[in-house]
Amino acid sequence: MPSIKTRFTYRFIRAVQKLNKNRGVSSSMKETYRRYHMIRVASYASMASAVGSKRAWSQAVLRKIRNHTLHRDLKKKCGIHALIRRRKVSENPRNNLNFHQENDLRKLVPGGEDMDFCRLLNETAHYIKCLRTQGLHPKTQLLER
Amino acid sequence: MEPKVEATELEYRSGICGLKPGDIGFDDIHGLISAPPPPPETSSSFTALLELPAPQAVELLVNSLEVADEFPAKPDIAHFPPPQIFPSNIALIDHASKFSSLPLADNSSENYSLLSVSSSKKLDIVKQEQMDSDSNPNGSSPAISDQILKSSKRKEREKKVKESNKKSKKVVQNESYEEGGEKLPYVYVRARRGQATDSHSLAERARREKINARMRLLQDMVPGCKKISGTAMVLDEIINHVQTLQSQVELLSMKLAAATPRFDFNPDTLLAAESGSLMDSSHPGMFTPSVWPEGQINGNSQQSQQLWHFDGLQPVWGGEENNSNFITPDNSFLSYDTSRNSAAASLHSSQ
């Protein structure tokens, strides 16, 4: 079973290749910015698909990307399931004392709005681990060429 | 001696049961002790419980009480052999404690906590009791302390009989004790002194411990977090770290975008370095050295400009997410772009 790192690298490189094939050659600001955006989304998407749907954050990432592609106006945030989950989380009597940081963390971790604090910590740990491999290895290798 | 012992036994028993002495006839108890007990049709569930476990357990209980009576002034606890732990025994005591309005050991200044939490899993039942010696209202009570350890926590119901000067709180939610034969559905959790032990606070405590464990893990992951004490600071550090990582990703992708307008990189060597598996590349791997420095320099200057503008560009997950199809352009993207473009263009032209 290949590690997450290799799986991610595989997908990411393929995505970037496809990007380069499709996009034009111009190195204008606009084009570069667009390419930057594509590459960033490709990075997160390949990371999330390398992780799979086992994790809540990867699920949330893939869901958001797909929703944004298909229904650009329909934001998943307003979906009924998300609403129910979020209400359940906010109504939780076992509220934490560190409310401020908790909220910030929820905003940072994808899909963090709908989970309780305990799960949020879980997802954060895994997210940090994957972010490390995402940011370090393949891109620096690519850039060094 | 015998009748006296039995009388005290019965006194205990009826006190334990909280029932009228008429309910449990003396004959019944004799019968229970000596022979397999009769079916508990009419009698209270105490006798029903007595029927279920082995008679040995009953004897044990009797023995413990007997010893209590016979050795009133014996302070040495170690001599008393700890009773063997039968599941039935525990069920007995459980049930006894359920019905008791008096404390089971009728010692005042003790810290005898017995917590039982029923669970669906089969767990090892090891129980811990601690009883200090104290004066008995009846005038005959030594110190019996059994050391039975606690088992793991599995909360569905919990029941606690705590006898002490401080708190005597009793929550009885006992429902499935009848199942206890070999497997006992109870799980015993040791209540810490001075802590509430109803189901809610137990659940709370377990949850807090879970959260603390996860926080410790996170502390290990984030560098420089181990020294910090306090959840708030640690959380701040974690948030900081996540933000750093995300901005790193953005930085690298920006670099990549700026540096790859037109060069085909060779993925073979890239992957070979990592996993040893070669990938078929449709593009022949070629990039001339002339292209590379030019692209790099260009990218650098562009990138430094762009960075100023994209400072506030955090990955807002609900906001301006771009598609991953790489084909369809995004209208919102373009609108975002034009605002940036004007500022960027002015800067660019100034150079």
mmCIF file of N, CA, C and O in Angstrom, chain B residues 120-206:
data_model
loop_
_atom_site.group_PDB
_atom_site.id
_atom_site.type_symbol
_atom_site.label_atom_id
_atom_site.label_comp_id
_atom_site.label_asym_id
_atom_site.label_seq_id
_atom_site.Cartn_x
_atom_site.Cartn_y
_atom_site.Cartn_z
ATOM 1 N N SER B 120 -22.497 -3.368 28.019
ATOM 2 C CA SER B 120 -22.883 -4.504 27.208
ATOM 3 C C SER B 120 -21.714 -5.422 26.948
ATOM 4 O O SER B 120 -21.876 -6.551 26.560
ATOM 5 N N LYS B 121 -20.547 -4.921 27.180
ATOM 6 C CA LYS B 121 -19.372 -5.741 26.949
ATOM 7 C C LYS B 121 -19.067 -6.563 28.175
ATOM 8 O O LYS B 121 -19.380 -6.194 29.294
ATOM 9 N N LYS B 122 -18.384 -7.585 27.949
ATOM 10 C CA LYS B 122 -17.932 -8.383 29.080
ATOM 11 C C LYS B 122 -16.580 -7.874 29.497
ATOM 12 O O LYS B 122 -15.652 -7.800 28.726
ATOM 13 N N LEU B 123 -16.472 -7.523 30.718
ATOM 14 C CA LEU B 123 -15.209 -6.964 31.193
ATOM 15 C C LEU B 123 -14.809 -7.679 32.457
ATOM 16 O O LEU B 123 -15.609 -8.321 33.114
ATOM 17 N N ASP B 124 -13.611 -7.520 32.761
ATOM 18 C CA ASP B 124 -13.150 -8.121 34.000
ATOM 19 C C ASP B 124 -13.701 -7.363 35.172
ATOM 20 O O ASP B 124 -13.620 -6.139 35.245
ATOM 21 N N ILE B 125 -14.202 -8.078 36.054
ATOM 22 C CA ILE B 125 -14.819 -7.435 37.203
ATOM 23 C C ILE B 125 -13.880 -7.584 38.368
ATOM 24 O O ILE B 125 -13.689 -8.662 38.888
ATOM 25 N N VAL B 126 -13.319 -6.506 38.694
ATOM 26 C CA VAL B 126 -12.526 -6.495 39.913
ATOM 27 C C VAL B 126 -12.967 -5.282 40.693
ATOM 28 O O VAL B 126 -12.998 -4.181 40.184
ATOM 29 N N LYS B 127 -13.279 -5.500 41.853
ATOM 30 C CA LYS B 127 -13.928 -4.426 42.595
ATOM 31 C C LYS B 127 -13.058 -3.993 43.743
ATOM 32 O O LYS B 127 -12.315 -4.765 44.320
ATOM 33 N N GLN B 128 -13.167 -2.806 44.065
ATOM 34 C CA GLN B 128 -12.358 -2.288 45.157
ATOM 35 C C GLN B 128 -13.227 -1.659 46.211
ATOM 36 O O GLN B 128 -14.019 -0.785 45.954
ATOM 37 N N GLU B 129 -13.040 -2.121 47.352
ATOM 38 C CA GLU B 129 -13.759 -1.521 48.478
ATOM 39 C C GLU B 129 -12.748 -1.121 49.520
ATOM 40 O O GLU B 129 -11.734 -1.749 49.713
ATOM 41 N N GLN B 130 -13.103 -0.122 50.128
ATOM 42 C CA GLN B 130 -12.250 0.282 51.239
ATOM 43 C C GLN B 130 -13.124 0.638 52.414
ATOM 44 O O GLN B 130 -14.047 1.439 52.293
ATOM 45 N N MET B 131 -12.848 0.073 53.437
ATOM 46 C CA MET B 131 -13.668 0.380 54.610
ATOM 47 C C MET B 131 -12.752 0.623 55.785
ATOM 48 O O MET B 131 -11.921 -0.190 56.133
ATOM 49 N N ASP B 132 -12.928 1.731 56.328
ATOM 50 C CA ASP B 132 -12.185 1.998 57.556
ATOM 51 C C ASP B 132 -12.927 1.410 58.724
ATOM 52 O O ASP B 132 -14.118 1.141 58.667
ATOM 53 N N SER B 133 -12.212 1.293 59.738
ATOM 54 C CA SER B 133 -12.858 0.763 60.933
ATOM 55 C C SER B 133 -13.463 1.919 61.701
ATOM 56 O O SER B 133 -12.906 3.009 61.786
ATOM 57 N N ASP B 134 -14.530 1.650 62.222
ATOM 58 C CA ASP B 134 -15.175 2.704 62.994
ATOM 59 C C ASP B 134 -16.152 2.077 63.949
ATOM 60 O O ASP B 134 -16.378 0.886 63.950
ATOM 61 N N SER B 135 -16.686 2.889 64.729
ATOM 62 C CA SER B 135 -17.625 2.352 65.708
ATOM 63 C C SER B 135 -18.922 2.011 65.018
ATOM 64 O O SER B 135 -19.381 2.701 64.112
ATOM 65 N N ASN B 136 -19.447 0.994 65.476
ATOM 66 C CA ASN B 136 -20.656 0.471 64.905
ATOM 67 C C ASN B 136 -21.833 0.898 65.761
ATOM 68 O O ASN B 136 -21.745 0.850 66.968
ATOM 69 N N PRO B 137 -22.859 1.327 65.178
ATOM 70 C CA PRO B 137 -24.058 1.581 65.981
ATOM 71 C C PRO B 137 -24.514 0.334 66.715
ATOM 72 O O PRO B 137 -25.034 0.426 67.806
ATOM 73 N N ASN B 138 -24.315 -0.796 66.096
ATOM 74 C CA ASN B 138 -24.641 -2.035 66.779
ATOM 75 C C ASN B 138 -23.597 -2.398 67.808
ATOM 76 O O ASN B 138 -23.810 -3.248 68.636
ATOM 77 N N GLY B 139 -22.474 -1.778 67.695
ATOM 78 C CA GLY B 139 -21.464 -2.050 68.697
ATOM 79 C C GLY B 139 -20.524 -3.167 68.325
ATOM 80 O O GLY B 139 -19.790 -3.652 69.153
ATOM 81 N N SER B 140 -20.554 -3.584 67.098
ATOM 82 C CA SER B 140 -19.643 -4.677 66.779
ATOM 83 C C SER B 140 -19.183 -4.522 65.353
ATOM 84 O O SER B 140 -19.795 -5.031 64.424
ATOM 85 N N SER B 141 -18.159 -3.838 65.195
ATOM 86 C CA SER B 141 -17.747 -3.716 63.801
ATOM 87 C C SER B 141 -16.270 -3.472 63.701
ATOM 88 O O SER B 141 -15.764 -2.496 64.223
ATOM 89 N N PRO B 142 -15.627 -4.318 63.073
ATOM 90 C CA PRO B 142 -14.196 -4.142 62.893
ATOM 91 C C PRO B 142 -13.919 -3.427 61.587
ATOM 92 O O PRO B 142 -14.808 -2.878 60.970
ATOM 93 N N ALA B 143 -12.728 -3.525 61.190
ATOM 94 C CA ALA B 143 -12.401 -2.973 59.886
ATOM 95 C C ALA B 143 -12.207 -4.101 58.905
ATOM 96 O O ALA B 143 -11.390 -4.970 59.109
ATOM 97 N N ILE B 144 -12.993 -4.072 57.965
ATOM 98 C CA ILE B 144 -12.806 -5.044 56.897
ATOM 99 C C ILE B 144 -12.484 -4.256 55.651
ATOM 100 O O ILE B 144 -13.243 -3.404 55.208
ATOM 101 N N SER B 145 -11.411 -4.534 55.149
ATOM 102 C CA SER B 145 -11.135 -3.834 53.906
ATOM 103 C C SER B 145 -10.766 -4.856 52.858
ATOM 104 O O SER B 145 -9.845 -5.639 53.023
ATOM 105 N N ASP B 146 -11.519 -4.842 51.870
ATOM 106 C CA ASP B 146 -11.188 -5.686 50.750
ATOM 107 C C ASP B 146 -10.584 -4.834 49.662
ATOM 108 O O ASP B 146 -11.047 -3.724 49.400
ATOM 109 N N GLN B 147 -9.648 -5.353 49.070
ATOM 110 C CA GLN B 147 -9.033 -4.605 47.996
ATOM 111 C C GLN B 147 -9.452 -5.227 46.678
ATOM 112 O O GLN B 147 -8.955 -6.258 46.277
ATOM 113 N N ILE B 148 -10.376 -4.600 46.115
ATOM 114 C CA ILE B 148 -10.793 -5.066 44.806
ATOM 115 C C ILE B 148 -10.586 -3.922 43.844
ATOM 116 O O ILE B 148 -11.011 -2.801 44.087
ATOM 117 N N LEU B 149 -9.948 -4.204 42.799
ATOM 118 C CA LEU B 149 -9.565 -3.123 41.923
ATOM 119 C C LEU B 149 -10.717 -2.738 41.025
ATOM 120 O O LEU B 149 -11.691 -3.441 40.891
ATOM 121 N N LYS B 150 -10.526 -1.664 40.392
ATOM 122 C CA LYS B 150 -11.573 -1.194 39.502
ATOM 123 C C LYS B 150 -11.314 -1.722 38.107
ATOM 124 O O LYS B 150 -10.217 -2.121 37.748
ATOM 125 N N SER B 151 -12.352 -1.692 37.346
ATOM 126 C CA SER B 151 -12.214 -2.144 35.964
ATOM 127 C C SER B 151 -12.309 -0.947 35.052
ATOM 128 O O SER B 151 -12.363 0.181 35.491
ATOM 129 N N SER B 152 -12.358 -1.221 33.828
ATOM 130 C CA SER B 152 -12.366 -0.096 32.913
ATOM 131 C C SER B 152 -13.743 0.530 32.843
ATOM 132 O O SER B 152 -14.722 -0.017 33.316
ATOM 133 N N LYS B 153 -13.795 1.632 32.227
ATOM 134 C CA LYS B 153 -15.015 2.419 32.230
ATOM 135 C C LYS B 153 -15.801 2.148 30.979
ATOM 136 O O LYS B 153 -15.263 2.252 29.889
ATOM 137 N N ARG B 154 -17.036 1.887 31.148
ATOM 138 C CA ARG B 154 -17.867 1.732 29.971
ATOM 139 C C ARG B 154 -19.216 2.188 30.384
ATOM 140 O O ARG B 154 -19.919 1.508 31.119
ATOM 141 N N LYS B 155 -19.618 3.358 30.000
ATOM 142 C CA LYS B 155 -20.741 3.955 30.683
ATOM 143 C C LYS B 155 -22.028 3.739 29.956
ATOM 144 O O LYS B 155 -22.146 4.173 28.836
ATOM 145 N N GLU B 156 -22.927 3.063 30.535
ATOM 146 C CA GLU B 156 -24.305 3.132 30.124
ATOM 147 C C GLU B 156 -25.153 3.510 31.312
ATOM 148 O O GLU B 156 -25.946 4.413 31.264
ATOM 149 N N ARG B 157 -25.016 2.787 32.328
ATOM 150 C CA ARG B 157 -25.675 3.152 33.584
ATOM 151 C C ARG B 157 -24.626 3.144 34.654
ATOM 152 O O ARG B 157 -23.610 2.489 34.539
ATOM 153 N N GLU B 158 -24.915 3.824 35.672
ATOM 154 C CA GLU B 158 -23.961 3.715 36.758
ATOM 155 C C GLU B 158 -24.698 3.787 38.064
ATOM 156 O O GLU B 158 -25.778 4.342 38.163
ATOM 157 N N LYS B 159 -24.099 3.225 39.031
ATOM 158 C CA LYS B 159 -24.758 3.173 40.327
ATOM 159 C C LYS B 159 -23.678 3.304 41.347
ATOM 160 O O LYS B 159 -22.590 2.769 41.201
ATOM 161 N N LYS B 160 -23.952 4.015 42.338
ATOM 162 C CA LYS B 160 -22.881 4.254 43.281
ATOM 163 C C LYS B 160 -23.434 4.262 44.678
ATOM 164 O O LYS B 160 -24.449 4.865 44.957
ATOM 165 N N VAL B 161 -22.741 3.603 45.506
ATOM 166 C CA VAL B 161 -23.072 3.694 46.928
ATOM 167 C C VAL B 161 -21.855 4.217 47.638
ATOM 168 O O VAL B 161 -20.827 3.569 47.705
ATOM 169 N N LYS B 162 -21.955 5.365 48.101
ATOM 170 C CA LYS B 162 -20.802 5.956 48.748
ATOM 171 C C LYS B 162 -21.167 6.237 50.188
ATOM 172 O O LYS B 162 -22.170 6.887 50.474
ATOM 173 N N GLU B 163 -20.368 5.749 51.037
ATOM 174 C CA GLU B 163 -20.682 5.927 52.433
ATOM 175 C C GLU B 163 -19.539 6.649 53.086
ATOM 176 O O GLU B 163 -18.445 6.150 53.189
ATOM 177 N N SER B 164 -19.807 7.793 53.509
ATOM 178 C CA SER B 164 -18.731 8.545 54.129
ATOM 179 C C SER B 164 -19.354 9.706 54.878
ATOM 180 O O SER B 164 -20.554 9.899 54.866
ATOM 181 N N ASN B 165 -18.496 10.410 55.518
ATOM 182 C CA ASN B 165 -19.015 11.581 56.217
ATOM 183 C C ASN B 165 -19.342 12.691 55.259
ATOM 184 O O ASN B 165 -20.227 13.486 55.486
ATOM 185 N N LYS B 166 -18.526 12.742 54.215
ATOM 186 C CA LYS B 166 -18.689 13.866 53.326
ATOM 187 C C LYS B 166 -19.958 13.752 52.495
ATOM 188 O O LYS B 166 -20.882 14.520 52.628
ATOM 189 N N LYS B 167 -19.910 12.769 51.638
ATOM 190 C CA LYS B 167 -21.029 12.694 50.713
ATOM 191 C C LYS B 167 -21.617 11.313 50.781
ATOM 192 O O LYS B 167 -20.906 10.323 50.791
ATOM 193 N N SER B 168 -22.864 11.259 50.775
ATOM 194 C CA SER B 168 -23.468 9.952 50.577
ATOM 195 C C SER B 168 -24.529 10.118 49.521
ATOM 196 O O SER B 168 -25.672 10.457 49.767
ATOM 197 N N LYS B 169 -24.053 9.883 48.375
ATOM 198 C CA LYS B 169 -24.937 10.100 47.237
ATOM 199 C C LYS B 169 -25.194 8.755 46.605
ATOM 200 O O LYS B 169 -24.326 7.931 46.441
ATOM 201 N N LYS B 170 -26.363 8.551 46.267
ATOM 202 C CA LYS B 170 -26.688 7.229 45.760
ATOM 203 C C LYS B 170 -27.567 7.381 44.549
ATOM 204 O O LYS B 170 -28.646 7.941 44.593
ATOM 205 N N VAL B 171 -27.058 6.896 43.507
ATOM 206 C CA VAL B 171 -27.862 6.916 42.297
ATOM 207 C C VAL B 171 -28.077 5.492 41.872
ATOM 208 O O VAL B 171 -27.135 4.765 41.605
ATOM 209 N N VAL B 172 -29.270 5.146 41.845
ATOM 210 C CA VAL B 172 -29.551 3.745 41.536
ATOM 211 C C VAL B 172 -30.194 3.668 40.176
ATOM 212 O O VAL B 172 -31.298 4.140 39.971
ATOM 213 N N GLN B 173 -29.468 3.099 39.298
ATOM 214 C CA GLN B 173 -30.064 2.875 37.985
ATOM 215 C C GLN B 173 -29.723 1.465 37.562
ATOM 216 O O GLN B 173 -28.986 1.241 36.628
ATOM 217 N N ASN B 174 -30.231 0.599 38.291
ATOM 218 C CA ASN B 174 -29.808 -0.771 38.077
ATOM 219 C C ASN B 174 -30.905 -1.495 37.343
ATOM 220 O O ASN B 174 -32.025 -1.566 37.800
ATOM 221 N N GLU B 175 -30.596 -2.017 36.251
ATOM 222 C CA GLU B 175 -31.674 -2.679 35.539
ATOM 223 C C GLU B 175 -31.328 -4.071 35.069
ATOM 224 O O GLU B 175 -32.165 -4.919 35.000
ATOM 225 N N SER B 176 -30.102 -4.277 34.711
ATOM 226 C CA SER B 176 -29.831 -5.527 34.028
ATOM 227 C C SER B 176 -28.996 -6.463 34.873
ATOM 228 O O SER B 176 -28.187 -7.197 34.374
ATOM 229 N N TYR B 177 -29.170 -6.399 36.139
ATOM 230 C CA TYR B 177 -28.339 -7.259 36.962
ATOM 231 C C TYR B 177 -28.739 -8.706 36.826
ATOM 232 O O TYR B 177 -27.984 -9.578 37.177
ATOM 233 N N GLU B 178 -29.936 -8.966 36.365
ATOM 234 C CA GLU B 178 -30.357 -10.360 36.290
ATOM 235 C C GLU B 178 -29.509 -11.136 35.309
ATOM 236 O O GLU B 178 -29.466 -12.335 35.347
ATOM 237 N N GLU B 179 -28.910 -10.421 34.389
ATOM 238 C CA GLU B 179 -28.097 -11.142 33.437
ATOM 239 C C GLU B 179 -26.867 -11.724 34.082
ATOM 240 O O GLU B 179 -26.231 -12.593 33.540
ATOM 241 N N GLY B 180 -26.564 -11.197 35.213
ATOM 242 C CA GLY B 180 -25.290 -11.598 35.774
ATOM 243 C C GLY B 180 -25.272 -13.056 36.176
ATOM 244 O O GLY B 180 -25.938 -13.470 37.089
ATOM 245 N N GLY B 181 -24.545 -13.769 35.478
ATOM 246 C CA GLY B 181 -24.308 -15.151 35.883
ATOM 247 C C GLY B 181 -22.827 -15.329 35.791
ATOM 248 O O GLY B 181 -22.085 -15.057 36.722
ATOM 249 N N GLU B 182 -22.398 -15.691 34.638
ATOM 250 C CA GLU B 182 -20.976 -15.678 34.390
ATOM 251 C C GLU B 182 -20.525 -14.287 33.981
ATOM 252 O O GLU B 182 -19.590 -13.730 34.516
ATOM 253 N N LYS B 183 -21.230 -13.773 33.011
ATOM 254 C CA LYS B 183 -20.863 -12.454 32.549
ATOM 255 C C LYS B 183 -21.633 -11.434 33.331
ATOM 256 O O LYS B 183 -22.834 -11.521 33.462
ATOM 257 N N LEU B 184 -20.940 -10.464 33.777
ATOM 258 C CA LEU B 184 -21.615 -9.429 34.513
ATOM 259 C C LEU B 184 -21.639 -8.166 33.682
ATOM 260 O O LEU B 184 -20.631 -7.762 33.151
ATOM 261 N N PRO B 185 -22.781 -7.573 33.567
ATOM 262 C CA PRO B 185 -22.826 -6.362 32.755
ATOM 263 C C PRO B 185 -22.296 -5.137 33.473
ATOM 264 O O PRO B 185 -22.309 -4.060 32.922
ATOM 265 N N TYR B 186 -21.851 -5.288 34.687
ATOM 266 C CA TYR B 186 -21.432 -4.097 35.411
ATOM 267 C C TYR B 186 -19.981 -3.792 35.146
ATOM 268 O O TYR B 186 -19.160 -4.664 34.990
ATOM 269 N N VAL B 187 -19.717 -2.585 35.125
ATOM 270 C CA VAL B 187 -18.333 -2.137 35.073
ATOM 271 C C VAL B 187 -18.160 -1.192 36.235
ATOM 272 O O VAL B 187 -18.973 -0.304 36.447
ATOM 273 N N TYR B 188 -17.139 -1.415 36.924
ATOM 274 C CA TYR B 188 -16.972 -0.613 38.121
ATOM 275 C C TYR B 188 -15.953 0.463 37.880
ATOM 276 O O TYR B 188 -14.887 0.231 37.357
ATOM 277 N N VAL B 189 -16.321 1.610 38.272
ATOM 278 C CA VAL B 189 -15.425 2.745 38.108
ATOM 279 C C VAL B 189 -15.189 3.338 39.477
ATOM 280 O O VAL B 189 -16.115 3.577 40.236
ATOM 281 N N ARG B 190 -13.981 3.517 39.716
ATOM 282 C CA ARG B 190 -13.635 4.076 41.008
ATOM 283 C C ARG B 190 -13.920 5.562 40.994
ATOM 284 O O ARG B 190 -13.426 6.297 40.155
ATOM 285 N N ALA B 191 -14.686 5.967 41.913
ATOM 286 C CA ALA B 191 -14.955 7.386 42.000
ATOM 287 C C ALA B 191 -13.883 8.041 42.841
ATOM 288 O O ALA B 191 -13.551 7.561 43.913
ATOM 289 N N ARG B 192 -13.382 9.079 42.343
ATOM 290 C CA ARG B 192 -12.382 9.783 43.116
ATOM 291 C C ARG B 192 -13.036 10.544 44.242
ATOM 292 O O ARG B 192 -14.198 10.943 44.158
ATOM 293 N N ARG B 193 -12.259 10.748 45.218
ATOM 294 C CA ARG B 193 -12.826 11.327 46.425
ATOM 295 C C ARG B 193 -13.225 12.765 46.171
ATOM 296 O O ARG B 193 -12.470 13.552 45.621
ATOM 297 N N GLY B 194 -14.388 13.059 46.545
ATOM 298 C CA GLY B 194 -14.839 14.428 46.389
ATOM 299 C C GLY B 194 -15.344 14.758 45.011
ATOM 300 O O GLY B 194 -15.634 15.907 44.724
ATOM 301 N N GLN B 195 -15.491 13.770 44.174
ATOM 302 C CA GLN B 195 -15.957 14.057 42.835
ATOM 303 C C GLN B 195 -17.335 13.484 42.622
ATOM 304 O O GLN B 195 -17.655 12.426 43.122
ATOM 305 N N ALA B 196 -18.075 14.168 41.889
ATOM 306 C CA ALA B 196 -19.432 13.693 41.622
ATOM 307 C C ALA B 196 -19.377 12.475 40.721
ATOM 308 O O ALA B 196 -18.483 12.327 39.895
ATOM 309 N N THR B 197 -20.326 11.649 40.878
ATOM 310 C CA THR B 197 -20.237 10.392 40.139
ATOM 311 C C THR B 197 -21.511 10.028 39.408
ATOM 312 O O THR B 197 -21.726 8.881 39.098
ATOM 313 N N ASP B 198 -22.339 10.977 39.152
ATOM 314 C CA ASP B 198 -23.494 10.585 38.364
ATOM 315 C C ASP B 198 -23.082 10.434 36.910
ATOM 316 O O ASP B 198 -21.984 10.768 36.507
ATOM 317 N N SER B 199 -24.014 9.955 36.145
ATOM 318 C CA SER B 199 -23.628 9.540 34.797
ATOM 319 C C SER B 199 -23.137 10.708 33.977
ATOM 320 O O SER B 199 -22.244 10.584 33.148
ATOM 321 N N HIS B 200 -23.726 11.847 34.235
ATOM 322 C CA HIS B 200 -23.335 12.986 33.399
ATOM 323 C C HIS B 200 -21.907 13.398 33.656
ATOM 324 O O HIS B 200 -21.130 13.636 32.735
ATOM 325 N N SER B 201 -21.566 13.485 34.915
ATOM 326 C CA SER B 201 -20.208 13.949 35.179
ATOM 327 C C SER B 201 -19.183 12.899 34.809
ATOM 328 O O SER B 201 -18.065 13.234 34.432
ATOM 329 N N LEU B 202 -19.571 11.647 34.869
ATOM 330 C CA LEU B 202 -18.643 10.622 34.398
ATOM 331 C C LEU B 202 -18.384 10.776 32.915
ATOM 332 O O LEU B 202 -17.248 10.701 32.448
ATOM 333 N N ALA B 203 -19.473 10.968 32.202
ATOM 334 C CA ALA B 203 -19.310 11.154 30.768
ATOM 335 C C ALA B 203 -18.480 12.392 30.481
ATOM 336 O O ALA B 203 -17.618 12.405 29.592
ATOM 337 N N GLU B 204 -18.749 13.410 31.274
ATOM 338 C CA GLU B 204 -17.973 14.633 31.100
ATOM 339 C C GLU B 204 -16.500 14.385 31.330
ATOM 340 O O GLU B 204 -15.642 14.856 30.575
ATOM 341 N N ARG B 205 -16.239 13.653 32.391
ATOM 342 C CA ARG B 205 -14.851 13.410 32.737
ATOM 343 C C ARG B 205 -14.153 12.594 31.656
ATOM 344 O O ARG B 205 -13.023 12.884 31.262
ATOM 345 N N ALA B 206 -14.861 11.596 31.165
ATOM 346 C CA ALA B 206 -14.265 10.783 30.098
ATOM 347 C C ALA B 206 -13.986 11.622 28.872
ATOM 348 O O ALA B 206 -12.936 11.512 28.227
#
